[in-house]
XYZ file of C-alpha atoms in Angstrom:
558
model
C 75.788 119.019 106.774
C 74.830 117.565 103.318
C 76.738 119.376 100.632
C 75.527 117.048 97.779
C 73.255 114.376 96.757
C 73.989 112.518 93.458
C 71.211 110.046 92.385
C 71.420 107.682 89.481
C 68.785 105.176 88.219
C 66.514 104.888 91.791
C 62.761 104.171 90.747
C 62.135 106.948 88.328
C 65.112 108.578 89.061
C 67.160 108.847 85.635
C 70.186 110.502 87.533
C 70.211 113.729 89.818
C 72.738 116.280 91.083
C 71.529 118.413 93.849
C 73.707 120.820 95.633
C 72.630 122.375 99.372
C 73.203 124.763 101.669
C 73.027 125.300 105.309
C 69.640 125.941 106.662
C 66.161 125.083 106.023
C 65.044 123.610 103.010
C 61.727 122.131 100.914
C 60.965 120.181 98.601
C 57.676 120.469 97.057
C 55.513 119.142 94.109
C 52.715 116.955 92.629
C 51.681 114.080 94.563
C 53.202 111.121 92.556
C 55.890 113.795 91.660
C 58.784 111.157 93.145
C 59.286 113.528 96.153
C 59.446 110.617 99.011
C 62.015 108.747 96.531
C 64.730 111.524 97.475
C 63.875 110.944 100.902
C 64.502 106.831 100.576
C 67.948 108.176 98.611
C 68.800 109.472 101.884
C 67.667 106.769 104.062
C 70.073 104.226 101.456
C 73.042 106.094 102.527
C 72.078 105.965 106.081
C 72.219 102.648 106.107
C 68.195 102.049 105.180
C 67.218 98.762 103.646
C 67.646 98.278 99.905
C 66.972 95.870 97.411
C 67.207 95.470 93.406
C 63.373 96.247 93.102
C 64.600 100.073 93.372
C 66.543 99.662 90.366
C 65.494 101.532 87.321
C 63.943 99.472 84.731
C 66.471 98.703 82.169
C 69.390 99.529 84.528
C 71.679 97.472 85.506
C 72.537 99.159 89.278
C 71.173 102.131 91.623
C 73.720 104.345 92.734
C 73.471 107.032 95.924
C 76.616 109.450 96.738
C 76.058 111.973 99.593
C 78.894 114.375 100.388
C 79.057 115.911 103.877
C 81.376 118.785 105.379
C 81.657 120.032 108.522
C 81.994 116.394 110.284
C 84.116 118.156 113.248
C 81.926 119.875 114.221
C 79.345 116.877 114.942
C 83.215 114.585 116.248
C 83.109 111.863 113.720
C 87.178 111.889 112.978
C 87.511 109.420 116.011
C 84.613 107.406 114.778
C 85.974 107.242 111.385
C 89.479 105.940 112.549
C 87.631 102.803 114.453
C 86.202 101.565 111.162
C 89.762 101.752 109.603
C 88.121 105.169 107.426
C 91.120 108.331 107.807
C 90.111 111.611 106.401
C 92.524 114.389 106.081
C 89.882 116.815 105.362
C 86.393 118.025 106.793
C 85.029 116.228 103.843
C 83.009 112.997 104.138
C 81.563 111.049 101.067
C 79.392 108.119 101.285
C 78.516 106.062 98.037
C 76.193 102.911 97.958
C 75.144 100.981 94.822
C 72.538 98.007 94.536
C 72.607 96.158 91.220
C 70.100 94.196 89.908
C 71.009 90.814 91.776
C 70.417 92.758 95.169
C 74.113 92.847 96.057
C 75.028 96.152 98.111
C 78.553 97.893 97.479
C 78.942 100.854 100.140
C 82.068 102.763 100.305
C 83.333 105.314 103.079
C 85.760 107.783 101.526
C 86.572 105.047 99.392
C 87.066 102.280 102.103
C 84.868 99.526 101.447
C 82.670 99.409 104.537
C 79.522 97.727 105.933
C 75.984 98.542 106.882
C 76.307 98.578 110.384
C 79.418 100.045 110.079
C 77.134 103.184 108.062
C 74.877 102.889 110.512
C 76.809 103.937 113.218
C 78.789 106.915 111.568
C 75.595 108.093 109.825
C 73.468 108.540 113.058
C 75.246 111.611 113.619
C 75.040 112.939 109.783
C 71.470 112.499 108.819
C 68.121 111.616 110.951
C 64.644 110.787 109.006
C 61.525 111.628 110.442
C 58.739 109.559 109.258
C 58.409 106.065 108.314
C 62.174 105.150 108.511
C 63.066 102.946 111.261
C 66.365 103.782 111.959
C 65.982 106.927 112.806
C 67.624 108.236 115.733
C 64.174 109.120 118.564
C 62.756 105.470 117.566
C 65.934 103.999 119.086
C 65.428 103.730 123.277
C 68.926 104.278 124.109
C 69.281 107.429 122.883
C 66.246 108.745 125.063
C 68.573 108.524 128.301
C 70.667 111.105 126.314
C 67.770 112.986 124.741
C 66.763 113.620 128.827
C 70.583 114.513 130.612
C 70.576 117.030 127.585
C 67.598 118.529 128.560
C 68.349 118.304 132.294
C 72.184 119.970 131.958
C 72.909 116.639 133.727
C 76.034 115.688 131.999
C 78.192 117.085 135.081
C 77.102 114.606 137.900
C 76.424 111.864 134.443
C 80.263 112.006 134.000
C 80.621 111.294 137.965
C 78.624 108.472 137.822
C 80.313 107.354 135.026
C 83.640 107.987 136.113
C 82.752 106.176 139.498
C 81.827 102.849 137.217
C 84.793 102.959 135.546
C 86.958 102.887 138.719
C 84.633 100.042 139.699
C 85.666 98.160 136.168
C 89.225 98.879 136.591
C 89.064 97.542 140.593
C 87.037 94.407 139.814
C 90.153 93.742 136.464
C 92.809 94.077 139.176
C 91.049 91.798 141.597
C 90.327 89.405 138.999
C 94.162 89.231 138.230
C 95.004 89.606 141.853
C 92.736 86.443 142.565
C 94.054 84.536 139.378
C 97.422 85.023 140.582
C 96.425 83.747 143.880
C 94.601 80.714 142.374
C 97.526 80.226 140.302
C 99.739 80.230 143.601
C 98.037 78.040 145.769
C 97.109 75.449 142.617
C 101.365 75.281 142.004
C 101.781 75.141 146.097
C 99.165 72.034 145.700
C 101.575 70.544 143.258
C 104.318 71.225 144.990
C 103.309 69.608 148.320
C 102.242 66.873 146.565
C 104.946 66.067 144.211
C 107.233 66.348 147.438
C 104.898 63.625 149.476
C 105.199 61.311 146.797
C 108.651 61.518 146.722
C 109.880 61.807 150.436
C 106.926 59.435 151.521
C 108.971 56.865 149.168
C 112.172 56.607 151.363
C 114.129 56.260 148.197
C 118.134 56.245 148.730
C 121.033 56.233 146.520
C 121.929 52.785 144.170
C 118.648 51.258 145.896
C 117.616 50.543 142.087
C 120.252 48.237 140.936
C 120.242 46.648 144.259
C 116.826 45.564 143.882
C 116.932 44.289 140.226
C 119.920 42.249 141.446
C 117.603 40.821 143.916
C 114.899 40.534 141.655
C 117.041 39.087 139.550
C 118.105 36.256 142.163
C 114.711 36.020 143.753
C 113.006 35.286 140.084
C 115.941 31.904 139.475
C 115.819 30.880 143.159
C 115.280 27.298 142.568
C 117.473 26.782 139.109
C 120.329 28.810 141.224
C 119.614 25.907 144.113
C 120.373 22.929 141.455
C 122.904 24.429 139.902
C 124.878 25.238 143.310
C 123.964 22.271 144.563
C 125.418 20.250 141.503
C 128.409 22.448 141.483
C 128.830 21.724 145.189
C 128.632 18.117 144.444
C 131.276 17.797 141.602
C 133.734 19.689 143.793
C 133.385 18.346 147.022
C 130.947 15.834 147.816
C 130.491 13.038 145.365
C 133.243 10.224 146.332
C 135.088 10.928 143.527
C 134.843 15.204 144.174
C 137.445 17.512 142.282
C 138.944 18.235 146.133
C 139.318 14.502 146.574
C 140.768 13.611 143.106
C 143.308 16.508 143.735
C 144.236 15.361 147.612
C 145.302 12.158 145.963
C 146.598 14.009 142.688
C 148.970 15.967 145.560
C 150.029 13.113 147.326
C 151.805 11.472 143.912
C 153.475 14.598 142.943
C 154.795 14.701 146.771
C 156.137 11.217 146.479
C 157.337 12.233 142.665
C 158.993 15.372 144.183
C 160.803 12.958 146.823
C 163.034 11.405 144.103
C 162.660 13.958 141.797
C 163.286 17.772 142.998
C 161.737 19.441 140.208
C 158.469 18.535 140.688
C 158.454 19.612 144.011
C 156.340 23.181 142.481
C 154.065 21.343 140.645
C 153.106 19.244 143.691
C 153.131 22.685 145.557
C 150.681 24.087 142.597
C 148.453 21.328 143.305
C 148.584 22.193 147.309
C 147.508 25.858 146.452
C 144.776 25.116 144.061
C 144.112 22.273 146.441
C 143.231 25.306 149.278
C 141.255 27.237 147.003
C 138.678 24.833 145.391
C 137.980 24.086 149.075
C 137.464 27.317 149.833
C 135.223 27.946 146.523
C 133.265 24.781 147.944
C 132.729 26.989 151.338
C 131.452 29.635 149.075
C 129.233 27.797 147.255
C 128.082 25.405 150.136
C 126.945 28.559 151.907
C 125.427 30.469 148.767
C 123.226 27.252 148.258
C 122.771 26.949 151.906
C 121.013 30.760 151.866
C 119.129 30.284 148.693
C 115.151 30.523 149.593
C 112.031 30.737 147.165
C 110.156 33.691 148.643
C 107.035 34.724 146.766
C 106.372 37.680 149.046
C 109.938 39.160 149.494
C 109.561 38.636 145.509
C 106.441 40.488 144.983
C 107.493 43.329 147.267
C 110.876 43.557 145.677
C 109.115 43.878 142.363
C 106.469 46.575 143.678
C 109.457 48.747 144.711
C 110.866 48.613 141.626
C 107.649 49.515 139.802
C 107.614 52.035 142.256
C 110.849 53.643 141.818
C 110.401 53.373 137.379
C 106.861 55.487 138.168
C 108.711 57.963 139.718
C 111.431 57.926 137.204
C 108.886 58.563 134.571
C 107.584 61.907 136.678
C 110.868 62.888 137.887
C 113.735 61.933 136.186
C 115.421 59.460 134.895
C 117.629 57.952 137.706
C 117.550 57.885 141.767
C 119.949 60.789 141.744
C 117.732 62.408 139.393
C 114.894 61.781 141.807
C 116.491 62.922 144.681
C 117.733 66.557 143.190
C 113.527 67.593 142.572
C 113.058 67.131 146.114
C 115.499 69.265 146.554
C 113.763 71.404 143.794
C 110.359 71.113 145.026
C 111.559 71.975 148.701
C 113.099 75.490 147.423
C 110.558 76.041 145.346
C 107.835 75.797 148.038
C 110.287 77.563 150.361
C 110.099 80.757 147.926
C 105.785 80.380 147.189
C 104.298 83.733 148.844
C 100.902 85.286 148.448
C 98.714 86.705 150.623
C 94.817 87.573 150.618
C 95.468 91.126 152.070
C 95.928 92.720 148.890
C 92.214 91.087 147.830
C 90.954 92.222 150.744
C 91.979 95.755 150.304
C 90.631 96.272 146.922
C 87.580 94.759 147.651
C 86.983 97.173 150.887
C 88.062 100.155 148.215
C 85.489 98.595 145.527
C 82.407 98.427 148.615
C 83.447 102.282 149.206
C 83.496 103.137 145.388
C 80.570 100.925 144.738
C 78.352 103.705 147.881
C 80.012 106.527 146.247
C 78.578 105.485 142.479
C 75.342 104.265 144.086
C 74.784 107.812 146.001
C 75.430 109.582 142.825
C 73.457 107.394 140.346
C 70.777 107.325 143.040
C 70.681 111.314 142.793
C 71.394 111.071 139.138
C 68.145 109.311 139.318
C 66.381 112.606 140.923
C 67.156 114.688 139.080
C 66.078 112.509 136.068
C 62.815 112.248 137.159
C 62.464 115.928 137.573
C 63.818 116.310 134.135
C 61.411 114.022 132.734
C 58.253 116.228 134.233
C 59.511 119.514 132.969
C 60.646 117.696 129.888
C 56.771 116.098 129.531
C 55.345 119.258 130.506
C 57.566 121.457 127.434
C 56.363 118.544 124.795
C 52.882 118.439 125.800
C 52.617 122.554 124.923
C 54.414 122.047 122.099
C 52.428 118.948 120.739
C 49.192 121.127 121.512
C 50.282 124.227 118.898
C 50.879 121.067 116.708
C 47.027 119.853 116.969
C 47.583 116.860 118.887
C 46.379 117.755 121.670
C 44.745 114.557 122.766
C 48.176 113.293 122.793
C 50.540 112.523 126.138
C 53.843 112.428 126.301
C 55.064 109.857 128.446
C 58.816 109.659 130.242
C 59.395 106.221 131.708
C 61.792 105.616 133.786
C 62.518 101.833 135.375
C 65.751 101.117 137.587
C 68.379 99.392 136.381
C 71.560 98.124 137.740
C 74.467 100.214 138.172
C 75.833 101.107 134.496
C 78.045 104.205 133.205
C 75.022 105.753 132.524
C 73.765 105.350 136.689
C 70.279 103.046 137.212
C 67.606 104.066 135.202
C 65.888 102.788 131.932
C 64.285 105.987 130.116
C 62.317 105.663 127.422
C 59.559 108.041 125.559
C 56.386 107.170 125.494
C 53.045 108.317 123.890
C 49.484 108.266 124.769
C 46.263 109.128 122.769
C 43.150 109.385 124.760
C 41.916 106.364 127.420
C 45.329 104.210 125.856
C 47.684 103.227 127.604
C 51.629 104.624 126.478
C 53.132 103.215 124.009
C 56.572 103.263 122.180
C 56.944 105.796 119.498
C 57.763 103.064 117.165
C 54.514 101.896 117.480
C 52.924 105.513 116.363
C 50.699 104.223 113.532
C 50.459 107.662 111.268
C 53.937 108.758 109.670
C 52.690 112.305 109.699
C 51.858 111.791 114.001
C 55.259 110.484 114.306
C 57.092 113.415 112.445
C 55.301 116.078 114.642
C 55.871 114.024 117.769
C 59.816 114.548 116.965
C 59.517 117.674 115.778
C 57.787 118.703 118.965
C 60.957 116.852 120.843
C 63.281 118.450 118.428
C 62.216 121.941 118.981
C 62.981 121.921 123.010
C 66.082 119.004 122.220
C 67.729 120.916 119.090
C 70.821 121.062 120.661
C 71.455 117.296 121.091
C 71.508 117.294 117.136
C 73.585 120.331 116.089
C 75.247 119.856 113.091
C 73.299 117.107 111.749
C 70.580 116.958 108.628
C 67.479 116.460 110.176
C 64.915 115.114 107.345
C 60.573 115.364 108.064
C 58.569 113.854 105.371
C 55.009 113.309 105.908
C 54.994 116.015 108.878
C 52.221 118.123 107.751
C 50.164 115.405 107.141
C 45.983 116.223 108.248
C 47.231 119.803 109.172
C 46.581 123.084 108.157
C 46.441 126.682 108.689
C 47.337 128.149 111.956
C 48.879 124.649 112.409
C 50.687 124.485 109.656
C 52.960 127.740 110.591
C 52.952 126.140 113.648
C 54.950 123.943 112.416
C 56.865 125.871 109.911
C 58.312 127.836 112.574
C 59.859 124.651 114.631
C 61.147 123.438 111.141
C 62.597 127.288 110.940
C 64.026 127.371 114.566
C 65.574 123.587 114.355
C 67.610 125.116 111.220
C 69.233 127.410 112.960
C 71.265 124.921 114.929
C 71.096 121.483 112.168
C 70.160 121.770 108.012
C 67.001 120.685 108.265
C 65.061 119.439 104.895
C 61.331 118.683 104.740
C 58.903 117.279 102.355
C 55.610 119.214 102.529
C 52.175 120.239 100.407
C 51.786 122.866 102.259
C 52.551 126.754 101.578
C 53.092 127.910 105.177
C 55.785 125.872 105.733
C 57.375 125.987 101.961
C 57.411 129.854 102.310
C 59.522 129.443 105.353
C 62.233 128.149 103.651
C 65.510 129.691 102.690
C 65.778 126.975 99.728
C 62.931 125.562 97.778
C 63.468 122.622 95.312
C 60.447 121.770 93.661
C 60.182 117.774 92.546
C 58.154 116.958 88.913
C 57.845 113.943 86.393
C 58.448 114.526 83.145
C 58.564 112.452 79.872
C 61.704 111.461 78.455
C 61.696 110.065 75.079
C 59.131 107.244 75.976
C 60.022 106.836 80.040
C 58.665 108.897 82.363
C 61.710 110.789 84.948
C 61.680 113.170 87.932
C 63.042 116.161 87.626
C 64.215 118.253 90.662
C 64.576 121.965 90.113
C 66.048 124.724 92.954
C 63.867 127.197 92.227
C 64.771 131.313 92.366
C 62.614 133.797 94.039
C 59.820 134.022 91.545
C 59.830 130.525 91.008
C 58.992 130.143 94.490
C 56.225 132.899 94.551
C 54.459 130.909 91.589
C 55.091 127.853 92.928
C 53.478 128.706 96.396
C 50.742 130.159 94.941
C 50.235 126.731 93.220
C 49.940 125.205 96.707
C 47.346 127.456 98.019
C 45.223 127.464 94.984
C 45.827 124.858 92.181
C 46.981 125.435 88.632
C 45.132 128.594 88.504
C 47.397 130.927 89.811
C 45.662 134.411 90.170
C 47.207 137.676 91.104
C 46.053 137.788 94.587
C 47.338 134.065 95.091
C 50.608 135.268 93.604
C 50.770 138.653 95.392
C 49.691 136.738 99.028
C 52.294 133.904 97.748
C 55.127 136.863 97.830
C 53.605 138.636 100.979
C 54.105 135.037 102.666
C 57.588 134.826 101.353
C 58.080 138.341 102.434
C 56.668 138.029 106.066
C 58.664 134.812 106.786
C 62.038 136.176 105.840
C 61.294 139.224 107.953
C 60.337 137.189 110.689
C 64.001 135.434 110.686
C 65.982 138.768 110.549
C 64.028 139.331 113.664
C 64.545 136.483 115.338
């Protein structure tokens, strides 16, 4: 609930302390009095709109604090921690200021925080009923909620919604499952084909060098041919050959070695090297005799080596190299396993989960619809004690596809006479709108315990009978949430169990409003200035007290 409420420098607001308890309370006073500004204090600290045209003239910022206790009991400690906000206590403060250059500063127990941040955490503190957009009945997907409360539906709700989260966590393991399985057969692709390249390229051992040494040969073919066939010449063919020139250098150093014994080695020297240039001239006779210009054998030869570097460059740096990944690759594929049972299981076991959820949402969805016409039926009375009785309350409900919250769509609806429904966002009159909740309130209240629940502009074209008509819903909804409500009439002021009454004043040479929590015979005085003007008689101050009187006996009954 809303312990406190400090404004400073909002409109005519020169600065304000107001202290609450639980309960329901009013605030009254002159129209103009600055009554609906406390109300857009609240809706600031809600997380309503707010720009620098709401700062005081000649004031350089507005600034709104609310303090709340009790947050437990409405669960906000676990809300709190997702926003980074920790509170020790059962305390909650919320302070927003808006200077002059527009700029918003909100803080959340002193953590800097955001608007939609506020938002969120505040739906639960306060609610404004009237011309404030946020509020919590304007926003469709709470209606869902509004109707399981109603219905005592949250039982077979939590199935359903148990059921879809089974479904989540199935379709996340299949989705890995199936990864993993795409992952498997994408590396067995590789695999396979890195092994084809390799084994469909017959490679073997020191085939490399062999064919750059053929390359090598292949690419000087015809300056190899001239050269051997020059060498060939010089050593054996031309008529004066090195072979020839040494036969006869042979014979003289026989005929020398004749007379003279010590030259018999040399002339055998000459013999030996005689026997071996003519066997280098076999040699090179037969290496010129096999040399061939080939084109093709030279273009293939090259190919295979380009061959061989490309699969250097992909898997490793020699043949050996080469030769090891297949190995590699062949293991590797050897040890690849998956299989699509496992898919096939969880996706039988999502099918059976997916029948079970769609039985349950699918009587979910019954009992929904009988909800909503007991639900329509309860408003309808209740909007007819409110004098609206030209008014329907519609509950559509459209399917959906399977969610947490089973397959329907609800949303609340209204319909004046020969119109078709409409949202109640789109409820023209303020006033219409606030009894239209308050008539959902009153059979809902315990969807909100705990929370503020603000009406402004509820009594609105109403009166009399009416009027403690609604005084008494204001009354009951207290019991269960602090409810506050600005009003011009008595009936439901004297219903109150605190009355603040809202006034201008002048201040030096500004006008300010003053808010004053008035005592028992401020009340009675003040009441009998809202049932008959300035001129407050004895019988409008002794029926002022009797009202007083009868209400607060009415609520020890009750």
């Amino acid at each position: 609930m809303l312990r406190a409420l400090r404004i400073k420098d909002l409109a005519i607001i020169d600065e304000l302390n107001l202290e609450f308890i639980e309960g329901f309370a009013v605030f009254t006073g002159e129209t103009g009095a600055g009554k609906s500004i406390i109300v857009d204090a609240l809706d600031l600290i809600t997380g309503g709109r707010g720009s620098s045209d709401i700062v005081r003239d000649g004031c350089e910022e507005t600034v709104v604090e609310g303090i709340f206790d009790r947050i437990d009991k409405i669960g906000l400690h676990n809300k709190l921690s997702r926003y980074g906000i920790e509170t020790d206590s059962d305390e909650l403060i919320i302070r927003r200021s808006i200077n002059r250059n527009g700029r918003n500063r909100l803080y959340i127990n002193g953590v800097l925080s955001t608007i939609s941040a506020l938002n969120d955490i505040s739906s639960r503190l306060i609610d404004i009923h009237g011309q404030h957009e946020h509020q919590t009945l304007l926003r469709k997907e709470s209606h869902c909620e509004y109707l399981d409360a109603f219905g005592k539906l949250s039982d077979i709700k939590n199935m359903v919604a148990g059921k879809y989260q089974i479904i989540n966590e199935l379709q996340i393991r299949l989705n890995k499952i199936e990864e993993n399985v795409r992952g498997k057969k994408e590396r067995e692709e590789l695999l396979q084909f890195q092994l084809s390249e390799i084994k469909g390229a017959s490679i073997r051992a020191g085939e490399d060098r062999e064919l750059v040494e053929e390359r090598n040969i292949l690419s000087n073919s015809q300056n190899l041919s001239a050269l051997s066939h020059e060498a060939y010449s010089i050593l054996y063919e031309n008529d004066e050959s090195v072979i020839s020139s040494l036969g006869k250098v042979e014979d003289l150093l026989t005929e020398i070695a004749g007379i003279d014994e010590k030259m018999g080695e040399s002339a055998d020297m000459t013999r030996t090297s005689s026997v071996s240039l003519k066997e280098v001239s076999d040699i090179i006779r037969r290496f010129k005799d096999n040399i061939r210009y080939d084109p093709e054998r030279l273009e293939s030869v090259t190919g295979r080596i380009y061959l061989l570097d490309r699969l250097k460059k992909k898997y490793g740096m020699t043949i050996e190299d080469i030769l090891a990944c297949q190995e590699r690759v062949e293991k590797d594929l050897e040890s690849i396993g998956y299989s699509d049972q496992e898919v096939q299981a969880i996706r039988e076991e999502m099918e059976k989960v997916l029948n079970d959820a769609g039985s349950l949402a699918t009587e979910l969805s019954d009992c929904r619809r009988g909800a909503a016409l007991r639900l329509e039926k309860e408003i309808m009375d209740e909007l007819s004690h409110l004098s609206m009785d030209n008014t329907k309350f519609v509950i559509n409900i459209e399917g959906v596809p399977l969610s947490q919250n089973g397959i329907d769509s609800v949303e609340f609806m209204i319909a004046n006479m020969n119109e078709e429904p409409r949202q109640l966002a789109r409820v023209a009159s303020g006033g219409e709108l606030s009894r239209i909740v308050l008539a959902i309130k009153s059979r809902l209240s315990s969807m909100d315990s705990g929370s503020t629940l603000i009406f402004d502009e509820v009594d609105a074209g109403i009166g009399g009978g009416v009027a403690e008509e609604v005084g008494m819903r204001l009354k009951y909804l207290s019991h269960d949430n602090q409810v506050f409500c600005v009003t011009h009439l008595p009936q439901i002021a004297a219903m109150a169990d605190s009355h603040f009454y809202v006034e201008k004043v002048v201040s030096g040479d500004r006008v300010v409003t003053k808010v004053k929590k008035l005592d028992r015979q401020e009340r009675v005085e003040e009441i009998s200035r809202m049932l008959g003007g300035r001129d407050m008689t004895k019988t409008a101050m002794k029926y002022a007290a009797e009202m007083i009187e009868r209400t607060a006996l009415n609520s020890h009954k009750s």
